[in-house]
């Protein structure tokens, strides 16, 4: 469970409404469960042993009081506590004071953990089914270890108070930077991938990171909260990459860093037809223009390509680093993130 961010204060009437909504045993139990991750109505009925209409009524009251948020994925509606709204931050403060060893609280947590383990098993099967596709794409560009080394170099040593990974997938980026952040949060739209990422992070002991379902175009995060944001191989799946960059810029703190990793322009049409790529790469000027339009300052662009002599179907991986104007309290690693273009032939 994470500590809530500093907040704008609630109006007296809104505070009273929120406290009334939370001041009921079942609703407080729901808040405790949602503080650990998003759940749907079916999940909550199984954990709490209550009827669907009653759980739905409790969720409606919590939502109307601004304590929780909801999002739809297909036919399911999921709920979670968000630190974007003052009510969500109030909810996090309330549940932080509850004794985690209280019998009812512990039992709820155990049941919720059992549900998550079931999802993780399904997610593992999903991952194994699709891993071959991802491995095939990896063979088309420079080795992943070189990309990751370049990412760590570009971001600098930090430390970062809050690192946000947009389009987290398996949560690999959170693992990659786990030694450099105090709090990490991964956002993705795919529940199966999120379940896999949770299991992987738990197995690897990455206790300061969490993943959450979310809309990359409308993040449930307050303005200027993250001092480091990574968008690794996600823009080419989006119909409106510029909007995603503007939303990332909204939540980036003054002096914070945004790292984008994606493909340079290419002509591999099968990635569009078979792998759901919306865009066949991005030029330096295209991404830099979107960064500037979002109010960010481009600091570096770097191309990673394979050595000549291999397959003709070779993708260039490009890293773009940008910064939000402002005094950054930390190591900005200006040498690694020098302004200009640094192109490498691997």
Tab-separated table of C-alpha atoms in Angstrom:
chain	number	residue	atom	x	y	z
A	1	UNK	CA	0.000	0.000	0.000
A	2	UNK	CA	1.403	3.384	-0.959
A	3	UNK	CA	1.335	6.671	0.901
A	4	UNK	CA	-0.962	9.227	-0.657
A	5	UNK	CA	0.504	12.230	-2.418
A	6	UNK	CA	0.127	15.741	-1.005
A	7	UNK	CA	-3.315	17.004	-1.881
A	8	UNK	CA	-5.516	19.962	-2.460
A	9	UNK	CA	-7.978	20.100	0.429
A	10	UNK	CA	-11.588	18.911	0.187
A	11	UNK	CA	-14.444	21.309	0.729
A	12	UNK	CA	-16.165	20.801	4.069
A	13	UNK	CA	-19.325	19.386	2.481
A	14	UNK	CA	-17.328	16.965	0.306
A	15	UNK	CA	-15.243	15.870	3.280
A	16	UNK	CA	-18.374	15.117	5.327
A	17	UNK	CA	-19.875	13.135	2.430
A	18	UNK	CA	-16.660	11.142	1.977
A	19	UNK	CA	-16.319	10.359	5.670
A	20	UNK	CA	-19.961	9.247	5.866
A	21	UNK	CA	-19.430	6.948	2.881
A	22	UNK	CA	-16.358	5.366	4.471
A	23	UNK	CA	-17.939	5.094	7.936
A	24	UNK	CA	-19.571	1.700	7.374
A	25	UNK	CA	-17.820	-1.645	8.017
A	26	UNK	CA	-18.345	-3.227	4.599
A	27	UNK	CA	-17.412	-0.073	2.734
A	28	UNK	CA	-14.247	0.288	4.788
A	29	UNK	CA	-13.383	-3.339	3.966
A	30	UNK	CA	-13.931	-2.541	0.294
A	31	UNK	CA	-11.560	0.412	0.523
A	32	UNK	CA	-8.938	-1.782	2.160
A	33	UNK	CA	-9.221	-4.314	-0.663
A	34	UNK	CA	-9.129	-1.683	-3.413
A	35	UNK	CA	-6.045	-0.104	-1.877
A	36	UNK	CA	-4.258	-3.320	-2.846
A	37	UNK	CA	-5.366	-3.226	-6.491
A	38	UNK	CA	-8.372	-3.016	-8.765
A	39	UNK	CA	-11.242	-5.487	-8.349
A	40	UNK	CA	-14.632	-5.971	-9.993
A	41	UNK	CA	-18.039	-6.614	-8.419
A	42	UNK	CA	-17.734	-10.379	-8.817
A	43	UNK	CA	-14.359	-10.355	-7.057
A	44	UNK	CA	-15.760	-8.363	-4.143
A	45	UNK	CA	-18.813	-10.593	-3.751
A	46	UNK	CA	-16.549	-13.643	-3.509
A	47	UNK	CA	-14.160	-12.037	-1.032
A	48	UNK	CA	-16.783	-10.409	1.186
A	49	UNK	CA	-19.457	-13.123	0.912
A	50	UNK	CA	-22.244	-10.638	0.163
A	51	UNK	CA	-24.763	-10.357	-2.651
A	52	UNK	CA	-24.016	-8.574	-5.900
A	53	UNK	CA	-26.756	-5.922	-5.415
A	54	UNK	CA	-25.461	-5.046	-1.968
A	55	UNK	CA	-21.846	-4.787	-3.133
A	56	UNK	CA	-22.931	-2.685	-6.103
A	57	UNK	CA	-24.786	-0.344	-3.753
A	58	UNK	CA	-21.707	0.094	-1.558
A	59	UNK	CA	-19.544	0.765	-4.601
A	60	UNK	CA	-22.021	3.319	-5.899
A	61	UNK	CA	-21.870	5.264	-2.627
A	62	UNK	CA	-18.072	5.156	-2.515
A	63	UNK	CA	-17.846	6.276	-6.126
A	64	UNK	CA	-20.309	9.134	-5.673
A	65	UNK	CA	-18.338	10.286	-2.613
A	66	UNK	CA	-15.206	10.478	-4.737
A	67	UNK	CA	-13.342	7.829	-2.756
A	68	UNK	CA	-12.907	5.363	-5.634
A	69	UNK	CA	-12.806	5.380	-9.430
A	70	UNK	CA	-14.186	2.880	-11.919
A	71	UNK	CA	-13.309	1.842	-15.454
A	72	UNK	CA	-14.856	-0.539	-17.939
A	73	UNK	CA	-13.002	-3.342	-19.670
A	74	UNK	CA	-15.328	-5.180	-22.026
A	75	UNK	CA	-18.347	-6.353	-20.028
A	76	UNK	CA	-16.573	-5.919	-16.669
A	77	UNK	CA	-16.342	-2.800	-14.526
A	78	UNK	CA	-13.305	-2.539	-12.271
A	79	UNK	CA	-12.821	-0.254	-9.268
A	80	UNK	CA	-9.725	1.151	-7.602
A	81	UNK	CA	-8.571	3.933	-5.299
A	82	UNK	CA	-6.849	6.706	-7.201
A	83	UNK	CA	-4.533	9.385	-5.872
A	84	UNK	CA	-5.678	11.744	-8.635
A	85	UNK	CA	-8.683	13.022	-6.675
A	86	UNK	CA	-8.669	14.417	-3.107
A	87	UNK	CA	-11.258	11.792	-2.125
A	88	UNK	CA	-8.972	8.984	-3.232
A	89	UNK	CA	-6.089	10.419	-1.288
A	90	UNK	CA	-8.368	10.682	1.756
A	91	UNK	CA	-9.299	7.004	1.328
A	92	UNK	CA	-5.637	5.996	1.294
A	93	UNK	CA	-5.015	7.928	4.490
A	94	UNK	CA	-8.003	6.268	6.165
A	95	UNK	CA	-7.047	2.686	5.310
A	96	UNK	CA	-3.419	3.310	6.282
A	97	UNK	CA	-4.542	3.545	9.930
A	98	UNK	CA	-6.418	0.218	9.954
A	99	UNK	CA	-4.769	-2.656	11.826
A	100	UNK	CA	-3.683	-5.090	9.042
A	101	UNK	CA	-3.692	-8.004	11.510
A	102	UNK	CA	-7.329	-7.638	12.517
A	103	UNK	CA	-9.055	-10.969	11.855
A	104	UNK	CA	-11.614	-9.746	9.302
A	105	UNK	CA	-9.054	-7.630	7.492
A	106	UNK	CA	-6.584	-10.501	7.304
A	107	UNK	CA	-9.246	-12.932	6.033
A	108	UNK	CA	-10.346	-10.503	3.311
A	109	UNK	CA	-6.749	-10.084	2.213
A	110	UNK	CA	-6.183	-13.841	2.086
A	111	UNK	CA	-9.287	-14.362	-0.069
A	112	UNK	CA	-8.272	-11.526	-2.389
A	113	UNK	CA	-4.781	-13.003	-2.688
A	114	UNK	CA	-6.302	-16.360	-3.643
A	115	UNK	CA	-8.279	-14.692	-6.433
A	116	UNK	CA	-5.150	-12.951	-7.664
A	117	UNK	CA	-3.256	-16.240	-7.749
A	118	UNK	CA	-5.960	-17.694	-9.990
A	119	UNK	CA	-5.617	-14.711	-12.327
A	120	UNK	CA	-1.853	-15.056	-12.294
A	121	UNK	CA	-2.134	-18.676	-13.422
A	122	UNK	CA	-4.344	-17.607	-16.326
A	123	UNK	CA	-1.961	-14.784	-17.118
A	124	UNK	CA	0.976	-17.160	-17.187
A	125	UNK	CA	-0.832	-19.273	-19.770
A	126	UNK	CA	-1.588	-16.134	-21.796
A	127	UNK	CA	2.023	-15.028	-21.646
A	128	UNK	CA	3.352	-18.422	-22.705
A	129	UNK	CA	0.903	-18.499	-25.612
A	130	UNK	CA	2.062	-15.103	-26.914
A	131	UNK	CA	5.714	-15.177	-25.905
A	132	UNK	CA	6.740	-16.589	-29.273
A	133	UNK	CA	5.289	-13.531	-31.028
A	134	UNK	CA	7.219	-11.140	-28.794
A	135	UNK	CA	10.408	-13.164	-29.206
A	136	UNK	CA	10.037	-12.971	-32.981
A	137	UNK	CA	9.846	-9.167	-32.841
A	138	UNK	CA	12.888	-9.009	-30.538
A	139	UNK	CA	14.941	-10.819	-33.199
A	140	UNK	CA	14.278	-7.920	-35.560
A	141	UNK	CA	16.266	-5.352	-33.588
A	142	UNK	CA	19.338	-4.869	-31.451
A	143	UNK	CA	19.633	-7.162	-28.423
A	144	UNK	CA	17.305	-6.265	-25.562
A	145	UNK	CA	20.210	-6.062	-23.112
A	146	UNK	CA	21.720	-3.254	-25.192
A	147	UNK	CA	18.422	-1.389	-25.271
A	148	UNK	CA	18.059	-1.717	-21.505
A	149	UNK	CA	21.629	-0.569	-20.896
A	150	UNK	CA	20.950	2.500	-23.045
A	151	UNK	CA	17.746	3.193	-21.118
A	152	UNK	CA	19.529	3.125	-17.763
A	153	UNK	CA	22.274	5.372	-19.111
A	154	UNK	CA	19.788	7.874	-20.507
A	155	UNK	CA	17.741	8.143	-17.316
A	156	UNK	CA	20.753	8.607	-15.060
A	157	UNK	CA	21.209	7.286	-11.557
A	158	UNK	CA	18.303	9.147	-9.938
A	159	UNK	CA	17.121	8.351	-7.349
A	160	UNK	CA	13.536	8.924	-8.410
A	161	UNK	CA	10.796	9.475	-5.875
A	162	UNK	CA	8.059	8.215	-8.225
A	163	UNK	CA	8.712	6.389	-11.499
A	164	UNK	CA	5.770	5.763	-13.828
A	165	UNK	CA	5.917	3.047	-16.505
A	166	UNK	CA	3.239	3.575	-19.156
A	167	UNK	CA	2.297	0.436	-21.069
A	168	UNK	CA	4.112	-1.691	-18.506
A	169	UNK	CA	3.315	-5.073	-20.094
A	170	UNK	CA	5.253	-7.672	-18.120
A	171	UNK	CA	6.594	-5.045	-15.706
A	172	UNK	CA	10.142	-5.441	-17.025
A	173	UNK	CA	10.858	-1.688	-16.952
A	174	UNK	CA	9.919	-1.543	-13.274
A	175	UNK	CA	12.393	-4.348	-12.622
A	176	UNK	CA	15.044	-2.592	-14.689
A	177	UNK	CA	14.862	0.592	-12.621
A	178	UNK	CA	13.952	-0.961	-9.262
A	179	UNK	CA	17.248	0.179	-7.729
A	180	UNK	CA	16.571	3.791	-8.702
A	181	UNK	CA	13.073	4.612	-7.463
A	182	UNK	CA	11.327	4.892	-4.129
A	183	UNK	CA	7.943	4.121	-5.661
A	184	UNK	CA	7.180	2.580	-9.045
A	185	UNK	CA	3.817	2.285	-10.797
A	186	UNK	CA	3.095	0.473	-14.048
A	187	UNK	CA	-0.019	1.221	-16.106
A	188	UNK	CA	-1.458	-1.108	-18.721
A	189	UNK	CA	-4.833	-1.829	-20.300
A	190	UNK	CA	-4.441	-5.612	-20.495
A	191	UNK	CA	-5.580	-7.404	-17.340
A	192	UNK	CA	-3.843	-10.648	-18.249
A	193	UNK	CA	-0.523	-8.868	-18.668
A	194	UNK	CA	-1.061	-6.991	-15.408
A	195	UNK	CA	-1.658	-10.232	-13.545
A	196	UNK	CA	1.538	-11.668	-15.017
A	197	UNK	CA	3.454	-8.506	-14.095
A	198	UNK	CA	2.179	-8.669	-10.500
A	199	UNK	CA	3.278	-12.270	-10.166
A	200	UNK	CA	6.691	-11.500	-11.673
A	201	UNK	CA	7.289	-8.485	-9.422
A	202	UNK	CA	6.257	-10.467	-6.355
A	203	UNK	CA	8.540	-13.354	-7.290
A	204	UNK	CA	11.480	-11.019	-7.852
A	205	UNK	CA	10.888	-9.171	-4.575
A	206	UNK	CA	10.223	-5.787	-6.171
A	207	UNK	CA	8.146	-4.574	-3.222
A	208	UNK	CA	8.225	-0.858	-4.039
A	209	UNK	CA	6.465	-1.309	-7.385
A	210	UNK	CA	2.808	-1.818	-8.225
A	211	UNK	CA	0.901	-2.220	-11.482
A	212	UNK	CA	-2.572	-0.922	-12.217
A	213	UNK	CA	-5.108	-1.009	-15.025
A	214	UNK	CA	-5.418	2.378	-16.638
A	215	UNK	CA	-6.064	4.467	-19.723
A	216	UNK	CA	-2.849	5.913	-21.109
A	217	UNK	CA	-4.866	8.810	-22.530
A	218	UNK	CA	-6.490	9.661	-19.151
A	219	UNK	CA	-4.236	8.648	-16.278
A	220	UNK	CA	-5.755	8.463	-12.805
A	221	UNK	CA	-2.802	10.405	-11.420
A	222	UNK	CA	-2.667	14.010	-10.229
A	223	UNK	CA	-0.733	16.679	-12.141
A	224	UNK	CA	3.035	16.916	-11.705
A	225	UNK	CA	3.479	13.809	-9.568
A	226	UNK	CA	6.046	11.626	-11.376
A	227	UNK	CA	9.675	12.663	-11.573
A	228	UNK	CA	10.455	9.861	-14.057
A	229	UNK	CA	8.242	8.375	-16.787
A	230	UNK	CA	9.101	5.615	-19.265
A	231	UNK	CA	7.125	4.741	-22.411
A	232	UNK	CA	8.851	1.609	-23.696
A	233	UNK	CA	7.610	0.209	-27.014
A	234	UNK	CA	4.055	1.447	-26.511
A	235	UNK	CA	3.548	4.396	-28.874
A	236	UNK	CA	3.438	2.245	-32.018
A	237	UNK	CA	0.323	0.486	-30.650
A	238	UNK	CA	-1.569	3.763	-30.163
A	239	UNK	CA	-3.911	5.527	-32.576
A	240	UNK	CA	-2.995	8.921	-31.044
A	241	UNK	CA	0.597	8.873	-29.724
A	242	UNK	CA	0.740	12.659	-29.365
A	243	UNK	CA	-2.193	12.610	-26.938
A	244	UNK	CA	-0.429	9.970	-24.823
A	245	UNK	CA	2.690	12.146	-24.711
A	246	UNK	CA	0.649	15.181	-23.628
A	247	UNK	CA	-0.950	13.125	-20.853
A	248	UNK	CA	2.477	11.920	-19.712
A	249	UNK	CA	3.664	15.534	-19.671
A	250	UNK	CA	0.689	16.488	-17.493
A	251	UNK	CA	1.721	14.148	-14.693
A	252	UNK	CA	5.466	14.835	-15.029
A	253	UNK	CA	6.908	16.923	-12.201
A	254	UNK	CA	9.029	20.023	-12.883
A	255	UNK	CA	12.538	18.826	-13.672
A	256	UNK	CA	11.205	15.317	-14.299
A	257	UNK	CA	12.361	13.068	-17.135
A	258	UNK	CA	10.334	11.348	-19.843
A	259	UNK	CA	12.041	8.517	-21.744
A	260	UNK	CA	10.423	7.188	-24.922
A	261	UNK	CA	11.752	4.005	-26.524
A	262	UNK	CA	10.294	2.938	-29.861
A	263	UNK	CA	11.099	2.054	-33.449
A	264	UNK	CA	12.447	4.393	-36.085
A	265	UNK	CA	10.430	4.511	-39.361
A	266	UNK	CA	10.396	1.157	-41.166
A	267	UNK	CA	8.427	-0.735	-43.838
A	268	UNK	CA	7.626	-4.028	-42.134
A	269	UNK	CA	3.924	-4.088	-42.969
A	270	UNK	CA	3.402	-7.485	-41.348
A	271	UNK	CA	3.790	-5.798	-37.952
A	272	UNK	CA	0.702	-3.760	-38.740
A	273	UNK	CA	-1.375	-6.646	-40.064
A	274	UNK	CA	-0.202	-9.416	-37.727
A	275	UNK	CA	0.982	-7.676	-34.544
A	276	UNK	CA	-1.514	-4.781	-34.284
A	277	UNK	CA	1.081	-2.041	-34.733
A	278	UNK	CA	-0.781	1.187	-35.515
A	279	UNK	CA	2.387	3.035	-36.559
A	280	UNK	CA	5.421	1.813	-38.458
A	281	UNK	CA	7.929	3.727	-36.390
A	282	UNK	CA	8.576	7.403	-35.682
A	283	UNK	CA	11.087	9.925	-36.949
A	284	UNK	CA	13.291	12.061	-34.718
A	285	UNK	CA	11.454	15.228	-35.714
A	286	UNK	CA	8.016	13.687	-35.202
A	287	UNK	CA	8.597	12.697	-31.581
A	288	UNK	CA	10.582	15.838	-30.791
A	289	UNK	CA	7.745	17.958	-32.161
A	290	UNK	CA	5.192	16.176	-29.974
A	291	UNK	CA	7.445	16.605	-26.940
A	292	UNK	CA	7.769	20.333	-27.555
A	293	UNK	CA	4.022	20.690	-28.135
A	294	UNK	CA	3.501	19.048	-24.725
A	295	UNK	CA	5.705	21.665	-23.068
A	296	UNK	CA	8.746	19.419	-22.666
A	297	UNK	CA	12.359	20.097	-23.617
A	298	UNK	CA	14.024	17.384	-25.758
A	299	UNK	CA	17.405	16.487	-24.254
A	300	UNK	CA	18.624	13.523	-26.277
A	301	UNK	CA	17.824	11.240	-29.169
A	302	UNK	CA	19.796	8.072	-29.732
A	303	UNK	CA	19.506	5.357	-32.385
A	304	UNK	CA	20.434	1.746	-31.703
A	305	UNK	CA	20.966	-0.364	-34.822
A	306	UNK	CA	22.572	-3.681	-35.608
A	307	UNK	CA	25.912	-4.058	-37.294
A	308	UNK	CA	25.758	-4.310	-41.101
A	309	UNK	CA	25.637	-7.719	-42.723
A	310	UNK	CA	22.545	-9.194	-41.065
A	311	UNK	CA	18.979	-9.517	-42.231
A	312	UNK	CA	17.477	-6.707	-44.296
A	313	UNK	CA	14.476	-6.636	-41.967
A	314	UNK	CA	16.308	-4.770	-39.242
A	315	UNK	CA	14.529	-2.341	-36.959
A	316	UNK	CA	16.264	0.638	-35.443
A	317	UNK	CA	15.337	1.285	-31.819
A	318	UNK	CA	15.339	4.979	-30.908
A	319	UNK	CA	15.490	6.565	-27.449
A	320	UNK	CA	14.143	10.067	-26.901
A	321	UNK	CA	14.749	11.790	-23.564
A	322	UNK	CA	12.868	14.942	-22.584
A	323	UNK	CA	12.572	17.027	-19.431
A	324	UNK	CA	9.909	19.254	-17.965
A	325	UNK	CA	11.348	22.717	-17.236
A	326	UNK	CA	12.086	23.323	-13.573
A	327	UNK	CA	14.685	22.628	-10.907
A	328	UNK	CA	15.203	18.880	-10.625
A	329	UNK	CA	16.341	17.668	-7.183
A	330	UNK	CA	18.490	14.756	-8.134
A	331	UNK	CA	21.143	13.580	-10.519
A	332	UNK	CA	20.067	14.608	-13.997
A	333	UNK	CA	23.187	12.997	-15.451
A	334	UNK	CA	23.695	15.722	-18.015
A	335	UNK	CA	26.609	13.841	-19.576
A	336	UNK	CA	24.427	10.852	-20.404
A	337	UNK	CA	21.493	13.023	-21.439
A	338	UNK	CA	23.347	15.674	-23.396
A	339	UNK	CA	21.289	17.764	-25.775
A	340	UNK	CA	21.594	16.685	-29.383
A	341	UNK	CA	21.590	13.527	-31.451
A	342	UNK	CA	23.777	10.558	-30.619
A	343	UNK	CA	23.477	7.807	-33.231
A	344	UNK	CA	25.153	4.455	-32.721
A	345	UNK	CA	25.821	1.633	-35.150
A	346	UNK	CA	25.791	-1.603	-33.220
